[in-house]
PDB file of C-alpha atoms in Angstrom:
ATOM      1  CA  MET A   1     172.776 189.368 225.741  1.00 48.00           C
ATOM      2  CA  TRP A   2     171.201 186.880 223.322  1.00 48.00           C
ATOM      3  CA  ARG A   3     167.908 188.623 223.808  1.00 49.00           C
ATOM      4  CA  LEU A   4     169.417 191.958 222.693  1.00 44.00           C
ATOM      5  CA  LEU A   5     170.797 190.382 219.721  1.00 44.00           C
ATOM      6  CA  LEU A   6     167.605 188.554 218.702  1.00 41.00           C
ATOM      7  CA  SER A   7     165.819 192.008 219.309  1.00 47.00           C
ATOM      8  CA  ALA A   8     168.282 193.703 217.102  1.00 44.00           C
ATOM      9  CA  LEU A   9     167.872 191.080 214.211  1.00 44.00           C
ATOM     10  CA  ALA A  10     164.285 191.139 214.564  1.00 44.00           C
ATOM     11  CA  LEU A  11     164.163 195.047 214.244  1.00 45.00           C
ATOM     12  CA  SER A  12     166.600 194.774 211.294  1.00 46.00           C
ATOM     13  CA  LEU A  13     164.491 192.308 209.413  1.00 43.00           C
ATOM     14  CA  ALA A  14     161.333 194.407 209.966  1.00 42.00           C
ATOM     15  CA  CYS A  15     162.981 197.499 208.693  1.00 43.00           C
ATOM     16  CA  ARG A  16     164.237 195.650 205.575  1.00 44.00           C
ATOM     17  CA  ALA A  17     160.662 194.295 205.054  1.00 43.00           C
ATOM     18  CA  GLN A  18     159.112 197.676 205.547  1.00 45.00           C
ATOM     19  CA  ALA A  19     161.723 199.141 203.036  1.00 43.00           C
ATOM     20  CA  ALA A  20     160.874 196.394 200.550  1.00 46.00           C
ATOM     21  CA  GLU A  21     157.103 197.032 200.770  1.00 51.00           C
ATOM     22  CA  GLN A  22     157.773 200.742 199.995  1.00 88.00           C
ATOM     23  CA  THR A  23     159.454 199.840 196.831  1.00 95.00           C
ATOM     24  CA  VAL A  24     157.022 200.049 193.670  1.00 97.00           C
ATOM     25  CA  ASP A  25     158.061 198.727 190.353  1.00 97.00           C
ATOM     26  CA  LEU A  26     157.097 200.747 187.258  1.00 98.00           C
ATOM     27  CA  ALA A  27     157.545 200.331 183.419  1.00 98.00           C
ATOM     28  CA  THR A  28     157.858 202.923 180.816  1.00 97.00           C
ATOM     29  CA  GLY A  29     159.453 203.215 177.312  1.00 95.00           C
ATOM     30  CA  GLU A  30     161.515 205.658 175.002  1.00 91.00           C
ATOM     31  CA  TRP A  31     158.970 208.403 174.241  1.00 88.00           C
ATOM     32  CA  PRO A  32     160.881 211.617 173.920  1.00 87.00           C
ATOM     33  CA  PRO A  33     160.518 214.454 174.673  1.00 83.00           C
ATOM     34  CA  TYR A  34     158.432 213.139 177.276  1.00 87.00           C
ATOM     35  CA  VAL A  35     160.092 209.994 178.573  1.00 93.00           C
ATOM     36  CA  SER A  36     163.689 208.840 177.822  1.00 93.00           C
ATOM     37  CA  GLN A  37     166.778 207.438 179.416  1.00 94.00           C
ATOM     38  CA  GLN A  38     168.623 210.139 177.563  1.00 91.00           C
ATOM     39  CA  LEU A  39     166.937 213.352 178.993  1.00 88.00           C
ATOM     40  CA  PRO A  40     167.353 215.123 182.038  1.00 88.00           C
ATOM     41  CA  GLU A  41     165.535 213.291 184.766  1.00 92.00           C
ATOM     42  CA  GLN A  42     164.482 210.818 182.185  1.00 94.00           C
ATOM     43  CA  GLY A  43     161.915 213.184 181.020  1.00 91.00           C
ATOM     44  CA  VAL A  44     159.107 215.086 182.415  1.00 89.00           C
ATOM     45  CA  PHE A  45     156.780 212.239 183.045  1.00 92.00           C
ATOM     46  CA  THR A  46     159.448 210.275 184.801  1.00 96.00           C
ATOM     47  CA  GLU A  47     160.341 213.087 187.060  1.00 96.00           C
ATOM     48  CA  ILE A  48     156.745 213.601 188.067  1.00 95.00           C
ATOM     49  CA  VAL A  49     156.038 210.107 188.737  1.00 97.00           C
ATOM     50  CA  ARG A  50     159.142 209.817 190.865  1.00 97.00           C
ATOM     51  CA  GLU A  51     158.268 212.834 192.797  1.00 97.00           C
ATOM     52  CA  ALA A  52     154.588 211.804 193.321  1.00 97.00           C
ATOM     53  CA  PHE A  53     155.741 208.371 194.739  1.00 97.00           C
ATOM     54  CA  ARG A  54     158.185 209.896 196.849  1.00 96.00           C
ATOM     55  CA  ARG A  55     155.714 212.020 198.539  1.00 96.00           C
ATOM     56  CA  ALA A  56     153.508 208.883 198.745  1.00 96.00           C
ATOM     57  CA  GLY A  57     156.314 206.973 200.737  1.00 96.00           C
ATOM     58  CA  TYR A  58     157.411 204.979 197.862  1.00 97.00           C
ATOM     59  CA  GLN A  59     160.772 204.540 196.115  1.00 96.00           C
ATOM     60  CA  ALA A  60     160.023 204.178 192.452  1.00 97.00           C
ATOM     61  CA  ARG A  61     161.990 201.459 190.597  1.00 97.00           C
ATOM     62  CA  MET A  62     161.977 202.035 187.012  1.00 96.00           C
ATOM     63  CA  SER A  63     162.343 199.733 184.026  1.00 96.00           C
ATOM     64  CA  PHE A  64     162.692 200.814 180.540  1.00 97.00           C
ATOM     65  CA  GLN A  65     160.886 198.421 177.988  1.00 95.00           C
ATOM     66  CA  SER A  66     159.353 198.024 174.598  1.00 93.00           C
ATOM     67  CA  TRP A  67     155.775 199.594 174.916  1.00 90.00           C
ATOM     68  CA  PRO A  68     154.220 195.926 174.207  1.00 91.00           C
ATOM     69  CA  GLN A  69     156.430 194.613 176.953  1.00 96.00           C
ATOM     70  CA  THR A  70     155.363 197.397 179.513  1.00 96.00           C
ATOM     71  CA  GLU A  71     151.927 196.538 178.998  1.00 95.00           C
ATOM     72  CA  LEU A  72     152.569 192.762 179.366  1.00 96.00           C
ATOM     73  CA  LEU A  73     154.743 193.195 182.599  1.00 97.00           C
ATOM     74  CA  THR A  74     151.834 195.284 183.986  1.00 98.00           C
ATOM     75  CA  LYS A  75     148.962 192.745 183.078  1.00 97.00           C
ATOM     76  CA  SER A  76     150.833 190.112 184.692  1.00 97.00           C
ATOM     77  CA  GLY A  77     151.327 192.097 187.895  1.00 97.00           C
ATOM     78  CA  LYS A  78     155.418 192.088 187.552  1.00 97.00           C
ATOM     79  CA  THR A  79     155.159 195.877 187.624  1.00 97.00           C
ATOM     80  CA  ALA A  80     152.602 197.972 189.638  1.00 98.00           C
ATOM     81  CA  ALA A  81     151.903 200.342 186.627  1.00 98.00           C
ATOM     82  CA  ALA A  82     153.318 201.508 183.293  1.00 98.00           C
ATOM     83  CA  PHE A  83     153.425 205.129 181.862  1.00 96.00           C
ATOM     84  CA  PRO A  84     152.442 207.137 180.078  1.00 94.00           C
ATOM     85  CA  TYR A  85     149.232 205.483 178.615  1.00 93.00           C
ATOM     86  CA  ARG A  86     145.899 206.666 177.343  1.00 88.00           C
ATOM     87  CA  PRO A  87     142.718 205.089 178.905  1.00 91.00           C
ATOM     88  CA  THR A  88     140.908 203.301 176.232  1.00 87.00           C
ATOM     89  CA  PRO A  89     137.880 200.939 176.474  1.00 89.00           C
ATOM     90  CA  GLU A  90     139.958 198.004 175.500  1.00 89.00           C
ATOM     91  CA  ARG A  91     142.608 198.922 178.099  1.00 93.00           C
ATOM     92  CA  GLU A  92     140.188 199.489 180.872  1.00 95.00           C
ATOM     93  CA  LYS A  93     138.779 195.887 180.717  1.00 95.00           C
ATOM     94  CA  ASP A  94     142.075 194.916 182.113  1.00 96.00           C
ATOM     95  CA  PHE A  95     143.586 197.891 183.986  1.00 98.00           C
ATOM     96  CA  ASP A  96     142.918 200.720 186.181  1.00 97.00           C
ATOM     97  CA  PHE A  97     144.232 204.358 185.494  1.00 97.00           C
ATOM     98  CA  SER A  98     145.403 207.105 187.479  1.00 95.00           C
ATOM     99  CA  VAL A  99     144.124 210.788 187.253  1.00 91.00           C
ATOM    100  CA  PRO A 100     145.890 212.248 184.238  1.00 90.00           C
ATOM    101  CA  LEU A 101     149.364 213.639 184.376  1.00 88.00           C
ATOM    102  CA  MET A 102     148.706 215.506 181.107  1.00 82.00           C
ATOM    103  CA  HIS A 103     146.700 215.838 178.083  1.00 79.00           C
ATOM    104  CA  SER A 104     147.855 215.112 174.431  1.00 76.00           C
ATOM    105  CA  THR A 105     146.516 215.824 170.883  1.00 81.00           C
ATOM    106  CA  SER A 106     147.169 213.462 167.954  1.00 84.00           C
ATOM    107  CA  TYR A 107     147.530 214.422 164.436  1.00 89.00           C
ATOM    108  CA  LEU A 108     148.348 212.796 161.260  1.00 93.00           C
ATOM    109  CA  PHE A 109     151.734 213.697 159.840  1.00 95.00           C
ATOM    110  CA  TYR A 110     152.612 213.674 155.901  1.00 97.00           C
ATOM    111  CA  HIS A 111     155.510 214.306 153.662  1.00 98.00           C
ATOM    112  CA  LYS A 112     154.559 217.390 151.561  1.00 97.00           C
ATOM    113  CA  PRO A 113     156.411 216.315 148.120  1.00 97.00           C
ATOM    114  CA  HIS A 114     154.733 212.780 148.300  1.00 96.00           C
ATOM    115  CA  LEU A 115     151.399 213.865 149.575  1.00 96.00           C
ATOM    116  CA  PRO A 116     150.728 217.562 148.085  1.00 94.00           C
ATOM    117  CA  ASN A 117     147.034 217.457 148.712  1.00 92.00           C
ATOM    118  CA  PRO A 118     146.490 215.724 152.086  1.00 93.00           C
ATOM    119  CA  PRO A 119     142.936 214.984 153.211  1.00 89.00           C
ATOM    120  CA  GLN A 120     142.042 218.309 155.177  1.00 82.00           C
ATOM    121  CA  GLN A 121     138.362 217.899 155.624  1.00 78.00           C
ATOM    122  CA  PHE A 122     136.763 214.620 156.682  1.00 79.00           C
ATOM    123  CA  GLN A 123     134.418 213.562 159.375  1.00 81.00           C
ATOM    124  CA  SER A 124     135.134 209.826 159.965  1.00 87.00           C
ATOM    125  CA  LEU A 125     138.163 207.620 159.655  1.00 89.00           C
ATOM    126  CA  ASP A 126     136.618 205.573 157.093  1.00 91.00           C
ATOM    127  CA  GLU A 127     137.485 208.497 154.686  1.00 91.00           C
ATOM    128  CA  LEU A 128     141.037 207.511 154.979  1.00 93.00           C
ATOM    129  CA  ARG A 129     140.973 203.845 153.729  1.00 94.00           C
ATOM    130  CA  SER A 130     142.808 204.954 150.298  1.00 94.00           C
ATOM    131  CA  TYR A 131     145.896 206.138 152.314  1.00 96.00           C
ATOM    132  CA  ARG A 132     148.795 204.011 153.682  1.00 96.00           C
ATOM    133  CA  ILE A 133     148.881 204.825 157.508  1.00 96.00           C
ATOM    134  CA  ALA A 134     151.718 203.798 159.904  1.00 95.00           C
ATOM    135  CA  ILE A 135     150.829 201.645 163.117  1.00 91.00           C
ATOM    136  CA  GLN A 136     153.002 200.274 166.019  1.00 86.00           C
ATOM    137  CA  LEU A 137     152.121 197.662 168.284  1.00 82.00           C
ATOM    138  CA  GLY A 138     151.178 198.619 171.722  1.00 77.00           C
ATOM    139  CA  TYR A 139     149.773 201.897 170.617  1.00 81.00           C
ATOM    140  CA  TRP A 140     146.213 203.098 171.479  1.00 79.00           C
ATOM    141  CA  TYR A 141     144.860 203.823 168.153  1.00 84.00           C
ATOM    142  CA  LEU A 142     145.676 200.130 166.829  1.00 85.00           C
ATOM    143  CA  PRO A 143     142.281 198.586 167.547  1.00 86.00           C
ATOM    144  CA  LEU A 144     140.499 201.951 166.421  1.00 87.00           C
ATOM    145  CA  PHE A 145     142.242 201.581 162.779  1.00 90.00           C
ATOM    146  CA  GLN A 146     141.460 198.052 162.791  1.00 90.00           C
ATOM    147  CA  ARG A 147     137.805 198.593 163.285  1.00 91.00           C
ATOM    148  CA  HIS A 148     137.629 201.183 160.643  1.00 92.00           C
ATOM    149  CA  ARG A 149     139.720 198.745 158.266  1.00 94.00           C
ATOM    150  CA  LEU A 150     142.337 201.262 157.357  1.00 94.00           C
ATOM    151  CA  ASN A 151     145.148 200.252 155.145  1.00 94.00           C
ATOM    152  CA  THR A 152     147.815 200.174 157.617  1.00 94.00           C
ATOM    153  CA  LEU A 153     151.388 199.126 157.659  1.00 93.00           C
ATOM    154  CA  MET A 154     153.115 198.119 160.887  1.00 93.00           C
ATOM    155  CA  THR A 155     156.514 199.646 161.334  1.00 93.00           C
ATOM    156  CA  SER A 156     159.030 199.059 164.318  1.00 89.00           C
ATOM    157  CA  ASP A 157     158.703 202.431 165.790  1.00 89.00           C
ATOM    158  CA  GLU A 158     157.879 206.148 164.986  1.00 91.00           C
ATOM    159  CA  THR A 159     161.329 206.953 163.681  1.00 93.00           C
ATOM    160  CA  ASN A 160     161.043 204.277 161.271  1.00 95.00           C
ATOM    161  CA  ALA A 161     157.496 205.421 160.308  1.00 96.00           C
ATOM    162  CA  LEU A 162     158.905 208.888 159.386  1.00 96.00           C
ATOM    163  CA  ARG A 163     161.704 207.458 157.450  1.00 97.00           C
ATOM    164  CA  GLN A 164     159.026 205.261 155.506  1.00 97.00           C
ATOM    165  CA  LEU A 165     157.000 208.466 155.187  1.00 97.00           C
ATOM    166  CA  TYR A 166     159.928 210.329 153.713  1.00 97.00           C
ATOM    167  CA  LEU A 167     160.656 207.643 151.184  1.00 97.00           C
ATOM    168  CA  GLY A 168     157.138 207.706 150.075  1.00 97.00           C
ATOM    169  CA  HIS A 169     156.091 204.175 151.203  1.00 97.00           C
ATOM    170  CA  LEU A 170     153.561 205.553 153.743  1.00 97.00           C
ATOM    171  CA  ASP A 171     151.013 208.273 153.390  1.00 97.00           C
ATOM    172  CA  LEU A 172     150.261 209.408 156.899  1.00 96.00           C
ATOM    173  CA  VAL A 173     151.772 208.707 160.356  1.00 96.00           C
ATOM    174  CA  PRO A 174     149.698 209.493 163.669  1.00 93.00           C
ATOM    175  CA  MET A 175     151.712 210.982 166.251  1.00 90.00           C
ATOM    176  CA  VAL A 176     151.088 213.252 169.279  1.00 85.00           C
ATOM    177  CA  LEU A 177     151.817 216.919 167.997  1.00 81.00           C
ATOM    178  CA  GLU A 178     154.855 217.616 170.411  1.00 79.00           C
ATOM    179  CA  ARG A 179     156.112 214.266 169.826  1.00 85.00           C
ATOM    180  CA  GLY A 180     155.999 214.415 165.954  1.00 88.00           C
ATOM    181  CA  LEU A 181     157.721 217.823 165.731  1.00 86.00           C
ATOM    182  CA  TYR A 182     160.430 216.463 167.958  1.00 85.00           C
ATOM    183  CA  GLN A 183     160.998 213.415 165.832  1.00 90.00           C
ATOM    184  CA  ILE A 184     160.937 215.308 162.646  1.00 93.00           C
ATOM    185  CA  HIS A 185     163.609 217.905 163.785  1.00 89.00           C
ATOM    186  CA  HIS A 186     165.991 214.957 165.264  1.00 90.00           C
ATOM    187  CA  VAL A 187     165.595 212.486 162.125  1.00 94.00           C
ATOM    188  CA  PHE A 188     165.444 215.205 159.437  1.00 96.00           C
ATOM    189  CA  PRO A 189     167.299 218.240 160.728  1.00 95.00           C
ATOM    190  CA  GLY A 190     166.884 221.101 158.180  1.00 95.00           C
ATOM    191  CA  ARG A 191     164.215 219.391 156.449  1.00 95.00           C
ATOM    192  CA  GLU A 192     161.223 220.361 158.884  1.00 93.00           C
ATOM    193  CA  LYS A 193     159.334 222.277 156.457  1.00 94.00           C
ATOM    194  CA  GLU A 194     158.619 219.353 154.127  1.00 97.00           C
ATOM    195  CA  PHE A 195     156.497 217.832 156.776  1.00 96.00           C
ATOM    196  CA  GLY A 196     153.031 218.557 157.550  1.00 94.00           C
ATOM    197  CA  TYR A 197     150.367 217.534 159.962  1.00 93.00           C
ATOM    198  CA  ILE A 198     146.406 217.743 159.806  1.00 90.00           C
ATOM    199  CA  SER A 199     143.695 217.636 162.312  1.00 84.00           C
ATOM    200  CA  THR A 200     141.551 214.810 162.219  1.00 79.00           C
ATOM    201  CA  PRO A 201     139.060 212.808 164.370  1.00 70.00           C
ATOM    202  CA  LEU A 202     142.018 212.169 166.458  1.00 67.00           C
ATOM    203  CA  ASP A 203     142.456 215.810 167.098  1.00 60.00           C
ATOM    204  CA  LYS A 204     140.957 215.726 170.807  1.00 66.00           C
ATOM    205  CA  GLU A 205     142.807 216.298 173.981  1.00 71.00           C
ATOM    206  CA  THR A 206     143.474 212.809 175.380  1.00 74.00           C
ATOM    207  CA  ALA A 207     144.806 212.072 178.938  1.00 84.00           C
ATOM    208  CA  LEU A 208     147.948 210.457 179.654  1.00 88.00           C
ATOM    209  CA  ALA A 209     148.133 208.606 182.954  1.00 95.00           C
ATOM    210  CA  LEU A 210     149.604 205.687 184.916  1.00 97.00           C
ATOM    211  CA  MET A 211     148.193 202.467 183.818  1.00 98.00           C
ATOM    212  CA  PHE A 212     147.912 200.236 187.038  1.00 98.00           C
ATOM    213  CA  SER A 213     147.943 196.507 187.136  1.00 98.00           C
ATOM    214  CA  ARG A 214     145.049 194.748 188.992  1.00 97.00           C
ATOM    215  CA  SER A 215     147.409 191.659 190.128  1.00 96.00           C
ATOM    216  CA  TYR A 216     150.405 193.701 191.618  1.00 97.00           C
ATOM    217  CA  PRO A 217     150.540 193.381 195.523  1.00 95.00           C
ATOM    218  CA  GLN A 218     148.466 196.340 196.990  1.00 95.00           C
ATOM    219  CA  ALA A 219     147.972 197.732 193.445  1.00 95.00           C
ATOM    220  CA  GLU A 220     144.725 199.635 194.495  1.00 95.00           C
ATOM    221  CA  ARG A 221     146.492 201.123 197.649  1.00 96.00           C
ATOM    222  CA  ILE A 222     149.405 202.240 195.439  1.00 97.00           C
ATOM    223  CA  ARG A 223     147.247 203.729 193.150  1.00 97.00           C
ATOM    224  CA  GLU A 224     145.159 205.796 195.819  1.00 96.00           C
ATOM    225  CA  ASP A 225     148.285 206.792 197.395  1.00 97.00           C
ATOM    226  CA  PHE A 226     149.771 208.014 194.048  1.00 97.00           C
ATOM    227  CA  GLY A 227     146.652 210.048 193.358  1.00 96.00           C
ATOM    228  CA  ARG A 228     146.637 211.831 196.655  1.00 96.00           C
ATOM    229  CA  ALA A 229     150.480 212.752 196.283  1.00 96.00           C
ATOM    230  CA  LEU A 230     149.620 214.177 192.624  1.00 95.00           C
ATOM    231  CA  ALA A 231     147.033 216.231 193.881  1.00 95.00           C
ATOM    232  CA  GLN A 232     149.158 217.773 196.663  1.00 95.00           C
ATOM    233  CA  MET A 233     151.722 218.438 193.893  1.00 95.00           C
ATOM    234  CA  GLU A 234     149.096 220.271 191.766  1.00 92.00           C
ATOM    235  CA  LYS A 235     147.900 222.251 194.707  1.00 94.00           C
ATOM    236  CA  ASP A 236     151.442 223.481 195.958  1.00 95.00           C
ATOM    237  CA  GLY A 237     152.618 224.297 192.591  1.00 93.00           C
ATOM    238  CA  SER A 238     155.304 221.848 192.196  1.00 92.00           C
ATOM    239  CA  LEU A 239     153.515 220.114 189.208  1.00 88.00           C
ATOM    240  CA  LYS A 240     153.346 223.154 187.224  1.00 87.00           C
ATOM    241  CA  ALA A 241     157.091 223.923 188.150  1.00 91.00           C
ATOM    242  CA  ILE A 242     158.295 220.597 186.860  1.00 90.00           C
ATOM    243  CA  TYR A 243     156.369 221.045 183.386  1.00 83.00           C
ATOM    244  CA  GLN A 244     157.679 224.485 183.184  1.00 83.00           C
ATOM    245  CA  ARG A 245     161.379 223.523 183.653  1.00 85.00           C
ATOM    246  CA  HIS A 246     160.959 220.866 181.054  1.00 79.00           C
ATOM    247  CA  PHE A 247     158.790 222.723 178.464  1.00 72.00           C
ATOM    248  CA  PRO A 248     158.733 226.596 179.548  1.00 66.00           C
ATOM    249  CA  GLU A 249     155.774 227.080 177.393  1.00 48.00           C
ATOM    250  CA  ALA A 250     153.737 224.316 178.494  1.00 46.00           C
ATOM    251  CA  THR A 251     151.078 224.286 181.139  1.00 45.00           C
ATOM    252  CA  PRO A 252     149.989 221.460 183.406  1.00 44.00           C
ATOM    253  CA  PRO A 253     146.949 219.078 182.241  1.00 43.00           C
ATOM    254  CA  ARG A 254     144.250 220.516 184.233  1.00 44.00           C
TER     255      ARG A 254
END
């Protein structure tokens, strides 16, 4: 009798341990229309990430944080990965990256009444030193702008940056195209035509991926499992289906 009870208890503990091993902690932040607690399935990125981890045999446990906090949690090993992030030389010193979930293109947004003659043709960011440009902590372009010694103003988030742009306190705000148009529509409904955006040296497709910790338990195995599951989703068409459900006119990254 006691042997049966002990065996059952051991089996129960083993099952719980196995279940705990299959839970993966992830960090992300508010970045609609791609990631948000207010969007269906918490956004296209979140749905893809959850589905890929599910196929890989993990239960994804999401935590929404500020972007600097997501990076700190990942670097310290408290979360396995944060998303979506751009691979940059600075980040690749401390993190590993998954294959891209999608690609994005960055532009500089401006308010036409305050900047009727925006800089349309230039070859280097150095040529933007006379303009007041918004930056936010945790964003990929921060070290780039610092290297070029641009005239930057720290803003709390992109919504605040757009408001400062509208008031004439800023000249340019860097944002991913779809993100910028989404924000302008929601912050300044009916005034969308007052804003413009320009192609810049930033106007290149850039990968957005999961940024993996190097100190989270089994991080390398988790990253490899995620990559295989994502490849399977691309092969069977489910990746494309998720994108089209959220953005009917969009296409998957590869």
